[in-house]
Short mmCIF file of C-alpha atoms in Angstrom, two decimals:
data_model
loop_
_atom_site.label_atom_id
_atom_site.label_comp_id
_atom_site.label_asym_id
_atom_site.label_seq_id
_atom_site.Cartn_x
_atom_site.Cartn_y
_atom_site.Cartn_z
CA MET F 22 100.78 134.73 184.67
CA THR F 23 102.53 132.94 181.86
CA ASP F 24 100.66 131.43 178.95
CA SER F 25 101.12 127.73 178.48
CA PRO F 26 102.56 126.74 175.12
CA PRO F 27 100.01 125.60 172.57
CA THR F 28 99.57 121.84 172.50
CA THR F 29 100.07 120.01 169.20
CA LYS F 30 97.70 117.19 168.43
CA LEU F 31 99.68 114.17 167.34
CA PRO F 32 98.14 111.85 164.78
CA ALA F 33 96.76 108.65 166.18
CA GLN F 34 99.06 105.71 165.73
CA SER F 35 97.73 102.36 164.61
CA PRO F 36 98.42 99.35 166.82
CA PRO F 37 101.08 96.85 165.68
CA VAL F 38 99.89 94.36 163.13
CA ASP F 39 100.13 90.64 163.81
CA PRO F 40 101.67 88.84 160.79
CA ALA F 41 99.32 85.90 161.29
CA GLU F 42 96.29 88.23 161.07
CA THR F 43 97.75 89.81 157.94
CA GLU F 44 98.14 86.40 156.31
CA VAL F 45 94.58 85.38 157.22
CA ALA F 46 93.24 88.66 155.85
CA GLY F 47 95.20 88.10 152.65
CA HIS F 48 93.73 84.63 152.26
CA LYS F 49 90.21 85.99 152.79
CA ALA F 50 90.77 88.73 150.24
CA SER F 51 92.13 86.33 147.63
CA ALA F 52 89.25 83.94 148.29
CA GLY F 53 86.78 86.78 147.78
CA THR F 54 88.45 87.72 144.50
CA ALA F 55 88.31 84.10 143.35
CA ARG F 56 84.59 83.94 144.13
CA LEU F 57 83.94 87.17 142.23
CA SER F 58 85.91 86.05 139.19
CA TRP F 59 85.95 82.26 138.89
CA TRP F 60 87.69 82.16 135.51
CA HIS F 61 90.27 84.88 136.07
CA GLY F 62 90.90 84.12 139.73
CA ASP F 63 92.88 81.28 141.26
CA GLY F 64 89.87 79.55 142.76
CA GLY F 65 88.83 77.77 139.59
CA ASP F 66 92.28 76.99 138.26
CA GLY F 67 92.48 73.51 139.79
CA ALA F 68 89.06 72.59 138.45
CA ARG F 69 89.89 73.86 134.96
CA ARG F 70 93.17 71.93 134.88
CA ASN F 71 91.53 68.73 136.14
CA LEU F 72 88.87 69.02 133.47
CA ALA F 73 91.62 69.44 130.88
CA LEU F 74 93.34 66.29 132.18
CA ILE F 75 90.08 64.36 131.94
CA GLY F 76 89.84 65.62 128.37
CA VAL F 77 93.32 64.20 127.70
CA LEU F 78 92.19 60.83 129.05
CA LEU F 79 89.17 60.90 126.73
CA ILE F 80 91.44 61.69 123.78
CA LEU F 81 93.67 58.74 124.68
CA PHE F 82 90.57 56.53 124.86
CA VAL F 83 89.49 57.69 121.41
CA ILE F 84 92.99 57.01 120.05
CA GLY F 85 92.88 53.51 121.52
CA ALA F 86 89.44 52.85 120.06
CA ALA F 87 90.61 54.07 116.65
CA THR F 88 93.83 52.04 116.60
CA ARG F 89 92.44 48.85 118.18
CA SER F 90 88.75 48.86 117.37
CA ASP F 91 88.74 45.03 117.60
CA LEU F 92 89.49 45.27 121.31
CA TYR F 93 87.52 48.38 122.24
CA SER F 94 84.35 46.97 120.64
CA ASN F 95 84.19 44.45 123.49
CA PRO F 96 82.73 46.12 126.64
CA ASP F 97 84.08 43.37 128.93
CA TRP F 98 87.59 43.92 127.59
CA VAL F 99 87.27 47.70 128.02
CA TRP F 100 86.26 47.31 131.68
CA ALA F 101 89.06 44.80 132.34
CA ASN F 102 91.54 47.12 130.61
CA MET F 103 90.45 50.08 132.74
CA LEU F 104 91.02 48.04 135.90
CA SER F 105 94.40 46.97 134.50
CA ILE F 106 95.36 50.64 133.99
CA LEU F 107 94.32 51.55 137.54
CA LYS F 108 96.24 48.56 138.90
CA LEU F 109 99.29 49.65 136.91
CA ALA F 110 98.97 53.17 138.31
CA SER F 111 98.35 52.13 141.91
CA VAL F 112 101.92 51.83 143.25
CA VAL F 113 103.27 54.96 141.55
CA GLY F 114 100.04 56.73 142.51
CA VAL F 115 100.65 56.15 146.22
CA VAL F 116 104.23 57.43 145.89
CA THR F 117 102.93 60.44 143.94
CA VAL F 118 100.62 61.49 146.78
CA GLY F 119 103.63 61.90 149.08
CA MET F 120 105.61 63.61 146.32
CA THR F 121 102.75 66.09 145.82
CA PHE F 122 102.99 67.24 149.43
CA VAL F 123 106.77 67.59 149.23
CA ILE F 124 106.69 69.66 146.04
CA ILE F 125 103.80 71.86 147.22
CA GLY F 126 105.91 72.48 150.32
CA GLY F 127 108.74 73.77 148.16
CA GLY F 128 110.95 70.66 148.14
CA ILE F 129 111.64 67.62 146.00
CA ASP F 130 112.38 63.97 146.77
CA LEU F 131 114.60 62.03 144.37
CA SER F 132 114.94 59.08 146.74
CA VAL F 133 111.36 57.70 146.67
CA GLY F 134 112.19 54.78 144.37
CA ALA F 135 115.19 53.82 146.52
CA ILE F 136 113.06 54.09 149.69
CA VAL F 137 110.48 51.72 148.16
CA ALA F 138 113.27 49.27 147.32
CA LEU F 139 114.85 49.47 150.79
CA ALA F 140 111.49 49.05 152.55
CA GLY F 141 110.57 46.15 150.26
CA VAL F 142 113.88 44.35 150.81
CA TRP F 143 113.81 44.94 154.57
CA CYS F 144 110.26 43.64 154.99
CA THR F 145 110.99 40.45 153.00
CA THR F 146 113.99 39.27 155.01
CA VAL F 147 113.55 35.86 156.62
CA ALA F 148 113.59 37.41 160.10
CA THR F 149 110.87 39.93 159.23
CA GLN F 150 108.65 37.40 157.45
CA SER F 151 108.66 35.25 160.58
CA PHE F 152 106.46 37.92 162.23
CA GLY F 153 103.75 37.44 159.60
CA ALA F 154 101.92 39.96 157.43
CA ALA F 155 101.53 42.51 160.23
CA GLY F 156 105.27 42.45 160.92
CA MET F 157 106.07 42.93 157.22
CA ILE F 158 103.68 45.86 156.85
CA PHE F 159 104.92 47.48 160.07
CA THR F 160 108.56 47.09 158.99
CA ALA F 161 107.98 48.58 155.52
CA ILE F 162 106.16 51.60 156.92
CA VAL F 163 108.68 52.23 159.71
CA VAL F 164 111.63 51.93 157.32
CA GLY F 165 109.98 54.35 154.86
CA MET F 166 109.21 56.89 157.57
CA ALA F 167 112.69 56.55 159.11
CA VAL F 168 114.40 57.29 155.80
CA GLY F 169 112.00 60.20 155.27
CA LEU F 170 112.94 61.44 158.74
CA VAL F 171 116.63 61.40 157.79
CA ASN F 172 115.87 63.30 154.57
CA GLY F 173 113.79 65.87 156.42
CA THR F 174 116.41 66.36 159.14
CA LEU F 175 119.19 66.91 156.62
CA ILE F 176 117.09 69.40 154.65
CA ALA F 177 115.30 71.28 157.42
CA TYR F 178 117.95 71.34 160.14
CA GLY F 179 121.12 70.51 158.19
CA ARG F 180 120.19 73.13 155.59
CA LEU F 181 121.09 70.87 152.67
CA VAL F 182 119.49 71.56 149.31
CA PRO F 183 116.63 69.03 148.83
CA PHE F 184 118.00 67.97 145.45
CA ILE F 185 121.42 67.11 146.92
CA ALA F 186 120.13 65.49 150.13
CA THR F 187 117.63 63.21 148.42
CA LEU F 188 120.05 62.40 145.60
CA ALA F 189 122.56 61.21 148.20
CA MET F 190 119.82 59.19 149.89
CA LEU F 191 118.91 57.63 146.54
CA VAL F 192 122.41 56.19 146.27
CA ALA F 193 122.69 55.27 149.96
CA ALA F 194 119.30 53.54 150.19
CA ARG F 195 119.93 51.49 147.04
CA GLY F 196 123.31 50.47 148.42
CA LEU F 197 121.84 49.47 151.78
CA ALA F 198 119.10 47.47 150.05
CA ALA F 199 121.73 45.62 148.00
CA GLU F 200 123.73 44.95 151.18
CA ILE F 201 120.73 43.58 153.08
CA SER F 202 119.59 41.34 150.21
CA ASP F 203 123.16 40.35 149.22
CA LYS F 204 122.13 41.45 145.71
CA GLN F 205 119.63 38.58 145.56
CA THR F 206 115.89 38.52 144.94
CA GLN F 207 114.01 37.82 148.17
CA ILE F 208 110.80 35.82 147.74
CA SER F 209 107.72 36.76 149.73
CA GLN F 210 106.32 33.59 151.33
CA ASN F 211 103.38 35.31 153.01
CA SER F 212 100.09 34.50 151.28
CA THR F 213 98.32 37.47 152.90
CA ILE F 214 100.82 39.95 151.47
CA ASN F 215 100.83 38.26 148.07
CA GLY F 216 97.05 38.25 148.05
CA ILE F 217 96.97 42.05 148.11
CA ALA F 218 97.86 42.04 144.41
CA SER F 219 95.87 38.98 143.34
CA ASN F 220 92.62 39.39 145.28
CA SER F 221 89.65 41.58 144.36
CA LEU F 222 86.61 42.97 146.14
CA LEU F 223 83.41 43.45 144.12
CA GLY F 224 85.44 42.84 140.98
CA ILE F 225 87.93 45.62 141.74
CA PRO F 226 91.55 44.77 142.72
CA LEU F 227 92.59 45.49 146.29
CA LEU F 228 95.48 47.59 144.96
CA VAL F 229 92.96 50.04 143.50
CA TYR F 230 91.19 50.32 146.87
CA ILE F 231 94.51 51.07 148.58
CA LEU F 232 95.26 53.76 146.00
CA ALA F 233 91.79 55.27 146.50
CA ALA F 234 92.21 55.27 150.29
CA VAL F 235 95.61 57.00 150.12
CA VAL F 236 94.33 59.58 147.61
CA ILE F 237 91.26 60.38 149.72
CA ALA F 238 93.38 60.68 152.87
CA GLY F 239 95.84 62.92 151.03
CA TRP F 240 93.06 65.11 149.65
CA VAL F 241 91.50 65.58 153.11
CA LEU F 242 94.92 66.29 154.65
CA LEU F 243 95.78 68.91 152.02
CA ASN F 244 92.40 70.63 151.70
CA ARG F 245 90.67 70.23 155.03
CA THR F 246 93.36 70.45 157.70
CA THR F 247 95.76 72.99 159.15
CA PHE F 248 98.63 70.79 157.99
CA GLY F 249 97.56 71.25 154.37
CA ARG F 250 97.20 75.02 154.69
CA ARG F 251 100.61 75.24 156.31
CA THR F 252 102.10 73.15 153.49
CA VAL F 253 100.82 75.64 150.91
CA ALA F 254 102.05 78.57 153.03
CA VAL F 255 105.54 77.07 153.49
CA GLY F 256 105.86 76.31 149.79
CA GLY F 257 104.53 79.69 148.69
CA ASN F 258 106.61 81.91 150.97
CA PRO F 259 108.65 80.30 153.77
CA GLU F 260 109.57 83.65 155.36
CA ALA F 261 105.95 84.81 155.50
CA ALA F 262 104.98 81.42 156.92
CA ARG F 263 107.63 81.79 159.63
CA LEU F 264 106.40 85.28 160.52
CA ALA F 265 102.86 83.89 160.71
CA GLY F 266 103.98 81.54 163.47
CA ILE F 267 104.54 78.34 161.47
CA ASN F 268 107.50 76.19 162.47
CA VAL F 269 108.86 75.90 158.92
CA LYS F 270 111.69 73.51 159.79
CA LEU F 271 109.48 71.06 161.66
CA HIS F 272 106.83 71.19 158.94
CA THR F 273 109.42 70.52 156.22
CA LEU F 274 110.66 67.52 158.20
CA LEU F 275 107.10 66.16 158.50
CA LEU F 276 106.57 66.49 154.74
CA TYR F 277 109.49 64.13 154.06
CA VAL F 278 108.29 61.73 156.74
CA LEU F 279 104.90 61.71 154.98
CA SER F 280 106.63 60.94 151.69
CA GLY F 281 108.46 58.07 153.37
CA LEU F 282 105.17 56.75 154.74
CA CYS F 283 103.72 56.63 151.23
CA CYS F 284 106.87 54.83 150.03
CA GLY F 285 106.45 52.21 152.76
CA ILE F 286 102.87 51.54 151.67
CA ALA F 287 103.97 51.38 148.04
CA ALA F 288 106.71 48.88 148.98
CA ILE F 289 104.13 46.44 150.33
CA MET F 290 102.00 46.87 147.18
CA LEU F 291 104.93 46.34 144.82
CA THR F 292 106.20 43.35 146.82
CA ALA F 293 102.73 41.82 146.57
CA GLN F 294 102.67 42.34 142.80
CA ALA F 295 106.06 40.71 142.23
CA THR F 296 105.78 38.28 145.21
CA SER F 297 109.39 39.29 145.83
CA ALA F 298 111.69 42.24 146.49
CA GLN F 299 115.14 43.26 145.32
CA ALA F 300 117.44 46.27 145.47
CA ALA F 301 116.66 47.22 141.85
CA MET F 302 112.86 47.39 142.30
CA ALA F 303 110.95 50.66 141.83
CA ASN F 304 113.60 51.90 139.42
CA LEU F 305 112.96 55.49 138.20
CA TYR F 306 109.78 55.77 140.28
CA GLU F 307 110.98 59.19 141.39
CA LEU F 308 110.87 60.44 137.80
CA ASP F 309 107.41 58.95 137.21
CA ALA F 310 106.09 60.55 140.40
CA ILE F 311 107.61 63.97 139.68
CA ALA F 312 106.30 63.86 136.11
CA ALA F 313 102.79 62.98 137.29
CA VAL F 314 102.85 65.81 139.84
CA ILE F 315 103.91 68.30 137.16
CA ILE F 316 101.27 67.05 134.72
CA GLY F 317 98.71 67.42 137.52
CA GLY F 318 99.45 71.12 137.82
CA THR F 319 101.64 71.32 140.92
CA LEU F 320 104.22 74.10 140.63
CA LEU F 321 107.82 72.98 140.96
CA SER F 322 108.48 76.20 142.88
CA GLY F 323 105.88 75.13 145.48
CA GLY F 324 102.82 76.77 146.97
CA ARG F 325 100.24 75.35 144.57
CA GLY F 326 98.98 71.89 143.65
CA THR F 327 96.19 69.34 143.88
CA ILE F 328 96.02 65.67 144.84
CA VAL F 329 93.34 64.96 142.21
CA GLY F 330 95.50 66.52 139.49
CA SER F 331 98.47 64.35 140.51
CA LEU F 332 96.27 61.24 140.42
CA LEU F 333 95.05 62.14 136.92
CA GLY F 334 98.68 62.65 135.88
CA VAL F 335 99.54 59.12 137.06
CA ILE F 336 96.54 57.65 135.24
CA ILE F 337 97.48 59.50 132.05
CA PHE F 338 100.98 58.01 132.07
CA ALA F 339 99.59 54.54 132.86
CA THR F 340 97.10 54.92 129.99
CA ILE F 341 99.88 55.90 127.59
CA THR F 342 101.88 52.84 128.67
CA ASN F 343 98.82 50.64 128.15
CA LEU F 344 98.08 52.24 124.77
CA PHE F 345 101.60 51.60 123.52
CA ALA F 346 101.50 48.02 124.83
CA ILE F 347 98.28 47.02 123.07
CA ASN F 348 99.56 48.56 119.83
CA GLY F 349 102.92 46.78 120.09
CA LEU F 350 104.95 50.01 120.07
CA SER F 351 108.42 50.27 121.55
CA THR F 352 109.25 51.49 125.02
CA GLU F 353 111.66 54.03 123.51
CA ALA F 354 108.86 55.74 121.59
CA GLN F 355 106.71 55.70 124.73
CA ASN F 356 109.45 57.43 126.75
CA MET F 357 109.85 60.09 124.05
CA VAL F 358 106.12 60.82 124.17
CA LYS F 359 106.21 61.05 127.97
CA GLY F 360 109.19 63.40 127.80
CA GLY F 361 107.34 65.65 125.35
CA ILE F 362 104.30 65.72 127.64
CA ILE F 363 106.45 66.77 130.62
CA VAL F 364 108.09 69.59 128.64
CA ALA F 365 104.69 70.78 127.39
CA ALA F 366 103.27 70.76 130.92
CA VAL F 367 106.15 72.86 132.29
CA LEU F 368 105.82 75.35 129.41
CA ILE F 369 102.09 75.63 130.07
CA GLN F 370 102.81 76.31 133.75
CA GLN F 371 105.26 79.07 132.87
CA VAL F 372 102.72 80.74 130.58
CA GLN F 373 99.74 80.18 132.84
CA PHE F 374 101.32 81.32 136.09
CA GLY F 375 103.59 83.89 134.51
CA SER F 376 102.42 86.35 131.89
CA LEU F 377 98.74 85.34 131.84
CA SER F 378 98.40 85.52 135.62
CA GLN F 379 100.00 88.97 135.64
CA PHE F 380 97.62 90.06 132.86
CA PHE F 381 94.57 88.84 134.76
CA ARG F 382 95.73 90.47 137.99
CA ARG F 383 96.17 93.81 136.18
CA ASN F 384 92.77 93.35 134.59
CA ASN F 385 91.14 92.67 137.96
CA ARG F 386 92.78 95.73 139.51
CA LEU F 387 91.57 97.94 136.66
CA THR F 388 88.05 96.50 136.98
CA THR F 389 87.79 97.06 140.74
CA SER F 390 89.39 100.54 140.73
#
């Protein structure tokens, strides 16, 4: 009788890990850390930054009251001036909502101003105006989304760098707008469209209501839907998002279509304000939108940002413009101040999300260990 060889007990092997489950677990862990440490964690960062931006608005108000006390002593003028600032910020604000999604998703769109111009020119052609207000609105939105679709296709499936693809579209869209309009200003003859800028509801301009509706829709889309969570995931780490089952290319394409949609809406608003459209309209809107997004706390590298912060960034720039106008200061000085604010915001981001974040993460690890 032969003895059987001794059996060796192999260690139990763990089942394969699903990347999607790993990502969800990571999100739950980070959310728990944020709840345990509101100040040091990421959970309260958006609220702290938004409060800081509101503080900047209050400082600008105090500066205005100190420099033009004759105007700010009149409550009716103050209310009318606030509505004027919101009206001034409305068009760029709508464009900025779309830009916020693109930058959070890890991209950038330099063609938004040109898309607004192309959509505005296209919707004010004689043929389009013959279909009435509905036809003009439909045309502007479709043109904006179509150009966004081209941008997204070139970037997601053509693998072009977003900077290069949208820069090329900036030139192409402006050229097409000039070709369609024959380099002439096209007058909007539709009273319904023109009334969007001149009419008010309960004393508040319709443009402000449109801005509020787009901001609320953008906030819900970013914070309360799967699309918003996927946008943050794609911008934060595209490879991890792909392993988690997200179609990164399709989602990137949709982000640029969303930006084009916002440009189409903005084109109708700007056409209503000017009662006309031309190829040179919405000049440098891309820079205003990007600057507002940066001021609002969205990282240029993607993966983090808020709609409310971007809105506050737009209002801050509109308030600065208004402040310089009522004090009779030059546009050149205003642009220098805006440039300084942009540089300061980027430096703050580098410090806040660089060395300080690493310090707080080390501190949290030492505390929990």
